[in-house]
Amino acid sequence: MKFPRLLLPSALLLACTLSACGGGTTAASPSPSPSPSAAAEDTAQEQSGVLSVFTATELNDQAVDQSILADYDLTMINVWGTFCPPCKEEMPALAELHTEYADQGFQIVGIVSDVLNQDGTLNPEQVEEARTIAEGSGVTYTNLLPSESLYPILGQIYALPSTFFVDSEGNQVGKFYMGAKTKDQWAAVIEETLEEVQ
């Protein structure tokens, strides 16, 4: 399933409310109006790929952009929340898969969906909780914090965890998955999707 027309960032609030995980977030999602620069970036994403152009900060405070995809044939994008038990339960398996498939041109990148205040600023306590969860799960892969250029993606997530795949240029590959899977189930999906890009 390809992402449909990009939605307003305020849809993220609805996404968290309707999460398959049950329970709510402790930090609300932003609902700013798209700025002209965001609209231009949205158009660039729509024309070239879902993650062809973006900037964000990772959990370790490093600035990153789409170049983190360039060295990998396939990147699994896993959108998760600190409040979501299924998200946290599958993270150790994802950490293992990230390592086990690294020599096949594969990586995992997480996006933490629930670390923003109502005004769109990062909530330091939520960010620290996300770091604790990732470290406790053995996660060594990159986890991105929400940014303006990621709002269009996050605004289309209606259940957590949600997972999709992109190629080295940020184009979506394969299907969109809602809900957690076992390590073996994800391994089968990864192998099938790798075949599409190699």
Coordinates of C-alpha atoms in Angstrom, one line a residue:
M1 CA 0.0 0.0 0.0
K2 CA 1.5 3.3 -1.0
F3 CA 0.9 6.3 1.3
P4 CA -2.1 8.3 0.1
R5 CA -2.1 12.1 -0.3
L6 CA -0.2 13.5 2.7
L7 CA -2.4 14.5 5.6
L8 CA -2.1 17.3 8.1
P9 CA 0.2 16.8 11.0
S10 CA -2.7 17.2 13.4
A11 CA -3.9 13.7 12.4
L12 CA -1.1 12.3 14.5
L13 CA -3.2 13.1 17.6
L14 CA -6.0 10.9 16.2
A15 CA -3.5 8.2 15.3
C16 CA -2.3 8.0 18.9
T17 CA -5.8 8.1 20.3
L18 CA -6.9 5.2 18.1
S19 CA -3.7 3.2 18.6
A20 CA -3.9 -0.6 18.5
C21 CA -1.8 -0.6 21.7
G22 CA -4.6 0.8 23.8
G23 CA -4.0 3.5 26.3
G24 CA -3.1 7.1 25.5
T25 CA 0.1 9.1 25.2
T26 CA 1.4 11.2 28.0
A27 CA 2.5 13.9 25.6
A28 CA 0.1 15.2 23.0
S29 CA 1.0 15.5 19.4
P30 CA 1.5 18.8 17.7
S31 CA -1.1 20.4 15.5
P32 CA 0.6 23.3 13.7
S33 CA -0.6 24.5 10.3
P34 CA 1.8 23.5 7.6
S35 CA 4.2 26.3 6.8
P36 CA 5.1 27.1 3.2
S37 CA 8.5 25.4 3.6
A38 CA 6.7 22.3 4.9
A39 CA 4.3 22.3 2.0
A40 CA 7.2 22.5 -0.4
E41 CA 8.9 19.6 1.3
D42 CA 5.7 17.6 1.3
T43 CA 5.5 18.1 -2.5
A44 CA 9.1 16.9 -2.9
Q45 CA 8.3 13.8 -0.8
E46 CA 5.2 13.1 -2.8
Q47 CA 7.0 13.4 -6.1
S48 CA 10.2 11.5 -5.3
G49 CA 9.5 9.1 -2.3
V50 CA 8.0 8.9 1.1
L51 CA 11.5 9.5 2.8
S52 CA 13.5 10.9 -0.1
V53 CA 13.9 14.3 1.7
F54 CA 13.8 14.7 5.5
T55 CA 15.7 16.1 8.4
A56 CA 15.4 14.9 12.0
T57 CA 17.2 14.4 15.2
E58 CA 17.9 10.9 16.5
L59 CA 17.6 9.8 20.2
N60 CA 21.3 10.5 20.7
D61 CA 20.8 14.1 19.7
Q62 CA 22.6 13.7 16.3
A63 CA 21.1 15.5 13.3
V64 CA 20.3 13.1 10.4
D65 CA 18.7 13.3 7.0
Q66 CA 17.9 11.0 4.1
S67 CA 21.5 10.2 3.6
I68 CA 21.2 7.5 6.4
L69 CA 19.3 5.4 3.8
A70 CA 21.9 5.7 1.0
D71 CA 24.2 2.8 2.0
Y72 CA 21.4 0.3 2.4
D73 CA 19.3 -1.6 -0.2
L74 CA 16.4 -1.8 2.3
T75 CA 15.5 0.1 5.4
M76 CA 12.7 -1.0 7.7
I77 CA 10.9 2.0 9.2
N78 CA 9.3 1.1 12.5
V79 CA 7.0 3.7 14.0
W80 CA 6.5 3.1 17.8
G81 CA 5.4 4.8 21.0
T82 CA 6.6 4.7 24.5
F83 CA 3.1 3.9 25.8
C84 CA 2.7 0.9 23.5
P85 CA 3.3 -2.6 25.0
P86 CA 3.4 -4.4 21.6
C87 CA 6.0 -1.9 20.3
K88 CA 8.2 -2.5 23.3
E89 CA 7.7 -6.3 23.2
E90 CA 9.0 -6.6 19.6
M91 CA 12.0 -4.3 20.0
P92 CA 14.5 -6.9 21.2
A93 CA 13.7 -9.1 18.1
L94 CA 14.0 -6.0 15.8
A95 CA 17.4 -5.3 17.4
E96 CA 18.5 -8.8 16.6
L97 CA 17.2 -8.6 13.0
H98 CA 19.0 -5.3 12.5
T99 CA 22.3 -7.0 13.4
E100 CA 21.7 -10.3 11.6
Y101 CA 20.7 -8.8 8.3
A102 CA 23.3 -5.9 8.3
D103 CA 25.6 -7.7 5.8
Q104 CA 22.7 -8.0 3.3
G105 CA 22.2 -4.3 2.9
F106 CA 19.5 -4.0 5.5
Q107 CA 18.9 -1.7 8.4
I108 CA 16.1 -0.7 10.8
V109 CA 15.2 2.9 11.6
G110 CA 12.7 3.6 14.3
I111 CA 10.5 6.7 14.6
V112 CA 9.3 7.5 18.2
S113 CA 5.8 8.9 17.8
D114 CA 4.9 10.2 21.2
V115 CA 7.6 12.5 22.5
L116 CA 6.2 15.9 21.6
N117 CA 4.3 18.5 23.7
Q118 CA 1.1 20.1 22.5
D119 CA 3.1 23.0 21.1
G120 CA 5.3 20.7 19.0
T121 CA 8.4 21.0 21.2
L122 CA 10.2 17.8 22.4
N123 CA 9.2 16.6 25.8
P124 CA 12.5 15.9 27.6
E125 CA 11.0 13.3 30.0
Q126 CA 9.4 11.4 27.1
V127 CA 12.6 11.5 25.1
E128 CA 14.5 10.1 28.0
E129 CA 11.9 7.4 28.5
A130 CA 12.3 6.5 24.8
R131 CA 16.1 6.3 25.3
T132 CA 15.6 4.0 28.3
I133 CA 13.2 1.7 26.4
A134 CA 15.6 1.5 23.4
E135 CA 18.7 0.8 25.5
G136 CA 16.9 -1.7 27.6
S137 CA 15.8 -3.6 24.5
G138 CA 19.3 -3.8 23.1
V139 CA 18.5 -1.5 20.3
T140 CA 21.5 -0.2 18.4
Y141 CA 19.7 1.1 15.3
T142 CA 18.8 4.7 14.7
N143 CA 15.6 6.1 16.3
L144 CA 14.3 9.4 15.0
L145 CA 12.4 12.0 16.9
P146 CA 9.4 13.6 15.2
S147 CA 10.3 16.6 13.0
E148 CA 8.3 18.8 10.7
S149 CA 9.4 16.8 7.7
L150 CA 8.2 13.6 9.3
Y151 CA 4.7 14.9 10.3
P152 CA 3.2 13.9 7.0
I153 CA 4.2 10.3 7.6
L154 CA 3.2 10.3 11.3
G155 CA -0.1 11.9 10.4
Q156 CA -1.1 8.7 8.5
I157 CA -0.3 6.3 11.3
Y158 CA -3.5 5.0 12.9
A159 CA -2.0 2.1 14.9
L160 CA 1.2 1.4 16.7
P161 CA 3.5 -0.2 15.9
S162 CA 3.3 0.5 12.2
T163 CA 6.1 -0.6 9.8
F164 CA 7.0 0.0 6.2
F165 CA 10.1 -0.3 4.0
V166 CA 12.0 2.1 1.8
D167 CA 14.9 1.7 -0.6
S168 CA 18.2 3.6 -0.6
E169 CA 16.4 6.6 -2.1
G170 CA 13.5 6.7 0.3
N171 CA 10.9 5.2 -2.0
Q172 CA 8.4 2.9 -0.3
V173 CA 8.9 -0.8 -1.1
G174 CA 6.4 -3.6 -0.4
K175 CA 3.5 -3.5 2.0
F176 CA 2.6 -1.4 5.0
Y177 CA 2.2 -3.4 8.2
M178 CA 0.2 -2.5 11.3
G179 CA 0.9 -4.4 14.5
A180 CA 3.8 -6.3 16.0
K181 CA 5.2 -9.5 14.7
T182 CA 7.5 -12.2 16.0
K183 CA 11.2 -12.4 15.0
D184 CA 10.5 -15.2 12.5
Q185 CA 7.5 -13.4 11.0
W186 CA 9.6 -10.3 10.4
A187 CA 12.5 -12.3 9.1
A188 CA 10.2 -13.7 6.4
V189 CA 8.9 -10.3 5.5
I190 CA 12.5 -8.9 5.4
E191 CA 13.7 -11.6 3.1
E192 CA 10.8 -11.3 0.7
T193 CA 11.2 -7.5 0.6
L194 CA 14.9 -7.7 0.1
E195 CA 14.3 -9.7 -3.0
E196 CA 12.3 -6.8 -4.5
V197 CA 15.3 -4.4 -4.2
Q198 CA 18.3 -6.6 -4.9

